[in-house]
Amino acid sequence: MTRRQVLKLVLLPVLVGLVAVSGTYALVQRVAPEPPEEVQVVAAARAVAAGTTLAASDLVLKAVPPALTGPETMSDLSQVVGKVTRVPLVPGELVFRSKLVLPGGGAGLGTHVPPGYRAVTVAADEVKAVAGLLQPGDRVDVIATFSQEVAGAEKTRLLLEDVQVLAVGKATEVAAGGRDAGELRSVTLAVTPEQAIALTLAEETGRIRLALRPVAGEWTRGEIELTTSSFAAGGTARLRPSAGPPFRGTAAVFEVPSPLLTTLGLGPRWPPGMGERDAAFLRALDSLVSTGKARVVARRDLVGGSGAPVRWELESSVPVTGRGSLSWLNYGFSLEVLVAGADNRSRSLTGVAQLRYLDIPKERAEVAGDGSGVAYPIEEVRPGAERLTANISLGAGNCLIVYGLLGPQCLTAPEGFSRLALPAVLRSEQVIRGNSEMLVLLWVGP
């Protein structure tokens, strides 16, 4: 066999195979569908508070995969401009139809009611409502008095604690310079469904009075009750804490770069929330800290067992003048946890996280919190708070997390104001720039 014949026998099959492969590839290229193009949908261009009438400057068109679109999304800014937000929006968040209402179409009190709560209005006058000085956003205790016919004895008890005031009369915003107490007719409170029943029964069968709590908070849990007979005998009202199981826990705040949140199963710029995570989450977070990619901002070990809540607080104060005296208005972050459970394998947690803040006119904000002692007139500042609650049953090794609460979406103030949202230890430049977020973690064990 000649050399030419050998080459034909070897190369001819190879050439035939190459032609076949190239032909098949070309056919596949013509038949295979091209990857779908992204679709433009309406998203929030900046942080927007609930109850805001949206303008074009609040919105942006954002390119997303078709899989993320649906009946709830909109592709034209004109479909959104002029409508009112039912819930807060964070930068980049898709604007769904269910998050909007028409002007005058109900974007009122309902947008102020926290998830899991109900708005209940009680009759009030100057005496019942702390001389008419209550403001929306205040927190109160509800004290109820019952007659002998109703309770078997003349009795006064602490009915509800730490209840948020949603509205005073029809006002859902803080009134500059206070309000005329003579105009006060009602106070609307945010209560759980169970508390709503107790509050309604107390108002129908007895008398109630509201006790204003300090801004910094003062936490009590249990029962306080006093009857006329015990009072006449020299008795006093004392808190009787409810019993509860012992537990140990750790509370901590971590600063995590936004791109790394996905490694923890979270998303950057997520709306503030609470959730449960398992041991894998703890290991992933520990890995980020040990490699220097995330940092521990604050940490505290917690021990409880009396049934009283564990409260962890990071706060500072700004002097505010009002009504002829100097006071200190506190702001910062607090985390409260009530623990219940009958064994060491699981724990039922009621977690409350709150971010308190002050909005101060920009021209005055540069001296806030710098120790200069410069005070602000109370009619110029706007106190507020973001509050989260969760009821979670944790298994062994699991933890409760508060995510996004201290993110950049909490640092945006209304036009003309500067927001003081965090104590100095939490005011990270990276969070302010939107490059990182603060992550709060509570781990509870037996």
Coordinates of C-alpha atoms in Angstrom, one line a residue:
M1 CA 0.0 0.0 0.0
T2 CA 1.4 3.3 -1.0
R3 CA 1.9 6.3 1.3
R4 CA -0.9 8.2 -0.5
Q5 CA -3.3 5.3 0.1
V6 CA -2.5 5.2 3.8
L7 CA -3.1 9.0 4.2
K8 CA -6.5 8.6 2.4
L9 CA -7.5 5.8 4.8
V10 CA -6.5 7.8 7.9
L11 CA -7.5 11.3 7.0
L12 CA -10.7 10.7 5.1
P13 CA -12.7 9.5 8.1
V14 CA -11.3 12.4 10.2
L15 CA -12.4 15.0 7.5
V16 CA -15.8 13.4 7.2
G17 CA -16.2 13.6 11.0
L18 CA -15.2 17.2 11.2
V19 CA -17.7 18.1 8.4
A20 CA -20.5 16.2 10.3
V21 CA -19.6 17.9 13.6
S22 CA -19.5 21.4 12.0
G23 CA -22.8 20.8 10.3
T24 CA -24.5 19.6 13.4
Y25 CA -23.2 22.6 15.4
A26 CA -24.5 25.0 12.7
L27 CA -27.9 23.2 12.8
V28 CA -28.1 23.4 16.6
Q29 CA -27.1 27.1 16.5
R30 CA -30.1 27.7 14.1
V31 CA -32.5 25.6 16.1
A32 CA -31.5 26.4 19.7
P33 CA -33.4 29.4 21.1
E34 CA -31.5 32.5 22.0
P35 CA -31.3 33.5 25.7
P36 CA -34.3 35.7 26.5
E37 CA -33.7 39.4 26.6
E38 CA -34.1 41.3 29.8
V39 CA -37.3 43.3 30.4
Q40 CA -37.6 46.9 31.7
V41 CA -39.8 47.1 34.7
V42 CA -40.5 49.9 37.2
A43 CA -38.4 49.9 40.4
A44 CA -37.7 52.4 43.2
A45 CA -34.9 54.8 42.5
R46 CA -34.5 55.7 46.2
A47 CA -35.9 54.8 49.6
V48 CA -39.6 55.8 49.8
A49 CA -41.7 55.9 53.0
A50 CA -45.2 54.3 53.2
G51 CA -47.9 56.8 52.3
T52 CA -45.7 58.7 49.7
T53 CA -47.3 60.0 46.5
L54 CA -44.8 58.8 43.9
A55 CA -43.1 61.2 41.5
A56 CA -41.0 60.3 38.4
S57 CA -37.9 61.1 40.4
D58 CA -38.8 58.3 42.9
L59 CA -38.8 55.7 40.1
V60 CA -36.4 54.1 37.6
L61 CA -36.7 51.4 34.9
K62 CA -34.8 48.3 35.8
A63 CA -33.7 45.5 33.5
V64 CA -34.7 42.1 34.9
P65 CA -35.1 38.5 33.4
P66 CA -38.6 37.8 32.1
A67 CA -39.0 35.2 34.8
L68 CA -39.2 38.0 37.4
T69 CA -42.0 39.8 35.6
G70 CA -45.7 39.1 35.9
P71 CA -49.1 40.7 36.5
E72 CA -47.8 42.6 39.5
T73 CA -44.9 44.3 37.7
M74 CA -45.3 47.4 35.4
S75 CA -43.2 48.5 32.5
D76 CA -44.2 52.2 32.2
L77 CA -43.5 54.9 34.7
S78 CA -46.9 56.6 33.9
Q79 CA -48.6 53.5 35.5
V80 CA -47.0 54.4 38.8
V81 CA -46.5 58.1 39.0
G82 CA -49.2 59.8 41.2
K83 CA -50.1 56.6 43.1
V84 CA -49.4 56.2 46.8
T85 CA -47.2 53.6 48.5
R86 CA -48.9 51.2 50.9
V87 CA -45.5 50.0 52.3
P88 CA -41.9 51.4 52.4
L89 CA -39.7 50.9 49.3
V90 CA -35.9 50.5 49.2
P91 CA -33.7 51.5 46.4
G92 CA -33.8 49.0 43.5
E93 CA -37.0 47.2 44.8
L94 CA -39.5 46.3 42.1
V95 CA -42.7 48.3 42.5
F96 CA -45.6 45.8 42.5
R97 CA -49.3 46.8 42.0
S98 CA -50.2 45.4 45.4
K99 CA -47.8 48.0 47.0
L100 CA -49.8 50.9 45.6
V101 CA -53.1 52.6 46.0
L102 CA -54.8 55.5 44.3
P103 CA -54.6 58.9 46.1
G104 CA -57.3 58.9 48.8
G105 CA -57.8 55.2 48.3
G106 CA -56.7 54.0 51.7
A107 CA -53.0 54.9 52.1
G108 CA -53.7 56.2 55.5
L109 CA -53.7 54.5 58.9
G110 CA -53.3 51.0 57.5
T111 CA -49.8 51.8 56.2
H112 CA -48.8 52.6 59.8
V113 CA -50.0 49.3 61.3
P114 CA -47.1 46.8 61.9
P115 CA -47.6 43.3 60.5
G116 CA -49.4 41.0 62.9
Y117 CA -51.1 44.0 64.7
R118 CA -54.5 45.7 64.6
A119 CA -55.4 49.4 65.0
V120 CA -57.9 49.8 67.9
T121 CA -59.3 53.2 68.8
V122 CA -60.2 54.0 72.4
A123 CA -62.0 57.1 73.7
A124 CA -59.7 59.6 75.4
D125 CA -59.8 62.9 77.1
E126 CA -57.1 65.2 78.6
V127 CA -56.8 63.1 81.8
K128 CA -56.9 59.6 80.1
A129 CA -54.3 60.6 77.5
V130 CA -51.5 62.2 79.6
A131 CA -52.9 65.8 79.6
G132 CA -53.3 65.6 75.8
L133 CA -49.6 65.5 75.2
L134 CA -49.5 62.2 73.5
Q135 CA -48.0 62.1 70.0
P136 CA -48.2 59.4 67.2
G137 CA -45.2 57.2 67.7
D138 CA -45.2 57.4 71.5
R139 CA -45.4 54.1 73.5
V140 CA -47.8 53.7 76.4
D141 CA -49.0 51.2 79.0
V142 CA -52.7 50.7 79.4
I143 CA -54.0 50.6 83.0
A144 CA -57.5 49.2 83.6
T145 CA -59.8 49.7 86.6
F146 CA -62.8 47.4 87.3
S147 CA -65.6 47.7 89.8
Q148 CA -66.5 45.1 92.4
E149 CA -69.5 44.0 90.4
V150 CA -67.2 43.1 87.4
A151 CA -64.1 41.8 89.1
G152 CA -65.3 40.7 92.6
A153 CA -63.4 43.6 94.1
E154 CA -62.4 47.2 93.2
K155 CA -59.3 46.4 91.2
T156 CA -56.7 48.2 89.1
R157 CA -54.3 46.3 87.0
L158 CA -51.6 46.8 84.3
L159 CA -53.5 45.5 81.3
L160 CA -51.1 46.1 78.3
E161 CA -47.5 47.2 78.1
D162 CA -45.4 49.0 75.6
V163 CA -48.2 49.7 73.1
Q164 CA -47.5 52.0 70.1
V165 CA -49.7 55.0 69.6
L166 CA -50.7 55.1 65.9
A167 CA -52.8 58.2 65.9
V168 CA -54.1 60.9 68.2
G169 CA -57.5 62.0 67.1
K170 CA -57.1 61.8 63.3
A171 CA -53.5 62.8 63.3
T172 CA -50.9 60.2 62.3
E173 CA -48.0 62.5 62.3
V174 CA -46.3 64.4 65.1
A175 CA -47.9 67.9 65.5
A176 CA -45.4 70.7 65.5
G177 CA -45.6 72.6 68.8
G178 CA -48.1 70.0 70.3
R179 CA -51.9 70.1 70.0
D180 CA -54.8 71.6 71.8
A181 CA -55.8 69.1 74.4
G182 CA -59.4 70.2 74.0
E183 CA -59.5 68.7 70.5
L184 CA -58.5 65.3 71.9
R185 CA -61.3 62.7 71.5
S186 CA -59.6 59.4 70.8
V187 CA -56.3 57.6 70.7
T188 CA -55.6 54.7 68.2
L189 CA -53.2 52.0 69.4
A190 CA -51.4 49.1 67.6
V191 CA -52.2 45.9 69.4
T192 CA -52.2 42.2 68.7
P193 CA -55.6 40.5 68.0
E194 CA -55.5 39.0 71.5
Q195 CA -54.8 42.4 73.1
A196 CA -57.6 44.0 71.0
I197 CA -60.1 41.6 72.7
A198 CA -58.7 42.4 76.2
L199 CA -58.7 46.1 75.5
T200 CA -62.2 46.2 74.1
L201 CA -63.5 44.2 77.1
A202 CA -61.7 46.5 79.6
E203 CA -63.1 49.6 78.0
E204 CA -66.7 48.2 77.9
T205 CA -66.7 46.9 81.5
G206 CA -64.3 49.2 83.2
R207 CA -62.2 52.4 82.9
I208 CA -58.8 52.7 81.2
R209 CA -56.0 55.2 81.4
L210 CA -52.8 55.5 79.3
A211 CA -49.4 55.8 80.9
L212 CA -46.7 57.3 78.7
R213 CA -43.4 55.4 78.6
P214 CA -40.0 57.1 78.3
V215 CA -38.5 57.3 74.9
A216 CA -35.5 55.2 76.0
G217 CA -37.8 52.4 77.0
E218 CA -38.4 50.7 80.3
W219 CA -39.3 47.0 80.0
T220 CA -41.5 45.1 82.5
R221 CA -43.3 41.9 82.0
G222 CA -45.6 40.1 84.4
E223 CA -48.6 41.2 86.4
I224 CA -49.2 44.3 88.5
E225 CA -52.5 44.5 90.4
L226 CA -53.9 46.4 93.3
T227 CA -57.3 46.1 95.0
T228 CA -59.0 48.7 97.3
S229 CA -58.9 46.3 100.2
S230 CA -55.2 45.6 99.9
F231 CA -54.5 49.3 99.4
A232 CA -56.4 50.1 102.5
A233 CA -54.4 47.6 104.4
G234 CA -51.1 49.2 103.3
G235 CA -50.4 47.1 100.3
T236 CA -48.6 48.4 97.2
A237 CA -48.6 47.4 93.5
R238 CA -45.6 45.2 92.7
L239 CA -44.5 43.5 89.5
R240 CA -44.8 39.7 89.7
P241 CA -42.7 38.4 86.8
S242 CA -44.0 35.3 85.0
A243 CA -42.0 32.1 85.3
G244 CA -39.9 31.0 82.3
P245 CA -37.3 28.4 81.3
P246 CA -33.6 29.2 81.7
F247 CA -31.6 29.9 78.6
R248 CA -28.3 31.3 77.4
G249 CA -27.8 33.4 74.3
T250 CA -25.5 35.6 72.4
A251 CA -26.5 38.9 70.7
A252 CA -24.2 40.4 68.2
V253 CA -24.1 42.9 65.3
F254 CA -22.0 42.2 62.3
E255 CA -21.1 44.4 59.4
V256 CA -21.2 42.4 56.2
P257 CA -20.3 43.7 52.7
S258 CA -23.5 43.7 50.5
P259 CA -22.1 41.3 47.8
L260 CA -21.3 38.7 50.5
L261 CA -24.8 38.6 51.9
T262 CA -25.8 36.1 49.2
T263 CA -23.3 33.6 50.7
L264 CA -25.5 33.7 53.9
G265 CA -28.7 33.2 51.9
L266 CA -29.7 36.9 52.1
G267 CA -30.0 39.5 49.5
P268 CA -28.4 43.0 49.6
R269 CA -30.9 45.9 50.1
W270 CA -33.6 43.5 51.4
P271 CA -36.3 45.2 53.3
P272 CA -35.8 44.9 57.0
G273 CA -37.0 41.6 58.4
M274 CA -36.5 38.7 60.8
G275 CA -36.0 35.1 60.1
E276 CA -34.6 31.7 61.3
R277 CA -31.3 30.2 60.2
D278 CA -29.5 27.0 61.0
A279 CA -26.0 25.9 62.0
A280 CA -24.8 26.2 58.4
F281 CA -25.6 29.9 58.5
L282 CA -23.6 30.3 61.7
R283 CA -20.6 28.5 60.2
A284 CA -20.8 30.6 57.0
L285 CA -20.9 33.8 59.1
D286 CA -18.0 32.6 61.3
S287 CA -16.0 32.0 58.2
L288 CA -16.5 35.5 56.9
V289 CA -15.4 37.0 60.2
S290 CA -12.4 34.7 60.6
T291 CA -11.1 35.6 57.1
G292 CA -11.6 39.3 57.7
K293 CA -14.4 39.7 55.2
A294 CA -17.0 40.7 57.8
R295 CA -16.5 42.2 61.3
V296 CA -18.1 42.0 64.7
V297 CA -19.4 45.4 65.6
A298 CA -20.8 44.6 69.0
R299 CA -21.4 41.5 71.1
R300 CA -23.0 40.5 74.4
D301 CA -23.7 37.2 76.1
L302 CA -27.3 37.0 77.5
V303 CA -28.6 34.9 80.4
G304 CA -32.3 34.7 81.3
G305 CA -34.8 32.6 83.0
S306 CA -37.3 34.7 85.0
G307 CA -39.7 35.1 82.2
A308 CA -38.8 38.8 81.9
P309 CA -37.6 39.8 78.5
V310 CA -33.9 40.1 77.7
R311 CA -33.2 43.5 76.2
W312 CA -30.1 44.6 74.5
E313 CA -29.6 48.2 73.5
L314 CA -27.2 50.3 71.6
E315 CA -28.1 54.0 71.8
S316 CA -27.0 57.5 72.3
S317 CA -28.8 60.8 73.0
V318 CA -29.3 64.2 71.5
P319 CA -30.5 67.2 73.7
V320 CA -33.9 68.5 72.8
T321 CA -35.6 71.5 74.4
G322 CA -39.4 71.5 74.7
R323 CA -42.1 72.9 76.9
G324 CA -39.7 75.0 79.0
S325 CA -37.2 72.3 80.0
L326 CA -34.1 70.4 78.7
S327 CA -34.6 66.8 77.9
W328 CA -32.6 64.1 76.1
L329 CA -34.1 62.3 73.2
N330 CA -32.6 58.8 72.8
Y331 CA -32.0 57.1 69.5
G332 CA -30.4 53.9 68.5
F333 CA -31.1 50.2 68.2
S334 CA -32.7 47.8 70.7
L335 CA -33.4 44.0 70.6
E336 CA -35.9 42.4 73.0
V337 CA -36.5 38.7 73.3
L338 CA -39.0 36.7 75.2
V339 CA -38.2 33.0 75.5
A340 CA -40.6 30.1 76.2
G341 CA -40.3 26.4 75.8
A342 CA -40.6 23.2 77.9
D343 CA -37.5 21.4 76.9
N344 CA -33.9 21.9 75.8
R345 CA -34.4 20.8 72.2
S346 CA -36.4 23.8 71.0
R347 CA -37.2 27.4 72.1
S348 CA -40.1 29.6 71.2
L349 CA -38.9 33.1 70.7
T350 CA -40.9 36.3 70.5
G351 CA -38.3 38.8 69.1
V352 CA -38.8 42.5 68.8
A353 CA -36.2 44.7 67.1
Q354 CA -36.5 48.5 67.0
L355 CA -34.5 51.2 65.3
R356 CA -35.2 54.6 66.8
Y357 CA -34.1 57.7 64.9
L358 CA -34.4 61.5 64.8
D359 CA -34.8 63.6 61.7
I360 CA -33.2 67.0 62.2
P361 CA -33.0 69.9 59.8
K362 CA -29.9 69.6 57.7
E363 CA -28.6 73.0 58.6
R364 CA -28.4 72.0 62.2
A365 CA -27.5 68.3 61.9
E366 CA -23.8 68.8 61.7
V367 CA -23.5 69.4 65.5
A368 CA -25.8 66.5 66.5
G369 CA -24.3 64.0 68.8
D370 CA -20.9 65.7 68.8
G371 CA -20.9 66.3 72.6
S372 CA -21.3 70.1 72.1
G373 CA -24.6 70.0 74.1
V374 CA -26.4 72.1 71.5
A375 CA -30.1 71.5 71.9
Y376 CA -32.8 71.4 69.3
P377 CA -36.3 72.8 69.7
I378 CA -38.7 69.9 69.9
E379 CA -40.9 71.4 67.2
E380 CA -38.0 71.1 64.7
V381 CA -37.1 67.4 65.2
R382 CA -39.1 64.4 64.0
P383 CA -38.8 61.3 66.1
G384 CA -39.7 58.0 64.7
A385 CA -39.0 54.3 64.8
E386 CA -38.9 51.1 62.7
R387 CA -40.1 48.1 64.6
L388 CA -40.0 44.4 63.7
T389 CA -41.6 41.5 65.5
A390 CA -41.4 37.7 64.9
N391 CA -42.6 34.6 66.7
I392 CA -40.2 31.7 65.8
S393 CA -39.7 28.2 67.2
L394 CA -35.9 27.5 67.1
G395 CA -34.4 24.0 67.1
A396 CA -31.1 23.2 68.7
G397 CA -28.3 25.1 67.0
N398 CA -30.6 27.5 65.2
C399 CA -30.6 31.3 65.6
L400 CA -32.9 34.3 65.1
I401 CA -31.5 36.9 62.7
V402 CA -32.6 40.5 62.0
Y403 CA -31.4 41.4 58.5
G404 CA -31.3 44.7 56.8
L405 CA -32.5 46.6 59.8
L406 CA -29.4 48.7 59.9
G407 CA -29.0 48.9 56.2
P408 CA -28.7 52.1 54.1
Q409 CA -32.4 52.2 53.5
C410 CA -32.7 53.3 57.2
L411 CA -30.5 56.3 56.7
T412 CA -32.7 58.2 54.2
A413 CA -34.5 61.2 55.7
P414 CA -37.3 63.3 54.2
E415 CA -36.1 66.2 52.0
G416 CA -34.5 69.0 54.1
F417 CA -33.7 66.7 57.0
S418 CA -30.8 64.6 58.1
R419 CA -31.4 61.3 59.9
L420 CA -29.6 60.3 63.0
A421 CA -30.3 56.6 63.0
L422 CA -27.4 54.9 64.7
P423 CA -25.0 55.3 67.6
A424 CA -21.4 56.1 66.7
V425 CA -20.4 52.4 66.9
L426 CA -22.9 51.6 64.2
R427 CA -22.4 54.5 61.9
S428 CA -20.2 52.8 59.4
E429 CA -19.2 54.8 56.3
Q430 CA -19.6 51.6 54.3
V431 CA -23.2 51.3 55.4
I432 CA -23.9 54.9 54.7
R433 CA -22.4 54.5 51.2
G434 CA -24.5 51.4 50.6
N435 CA -21.6 49.0 50.3
S436 CA -22.3 47.1 53.5
E437 CA -25.2 46.2 55.8
M438 CA -25.5 45.5 59.5
L439 CA -26.7 42.1 60.4
V440 CA -28.1 41.4 63.9
L441 CA -28.0 37.9 65.3
L442 CA -29.4 36.2 68.4
W443 CA -28.4 32.7 69.2
V444 CA -30.3 31.0 72.0
G445 CA -29.5 27.7 73.6
P446 CA -30.5 25.7 76.7

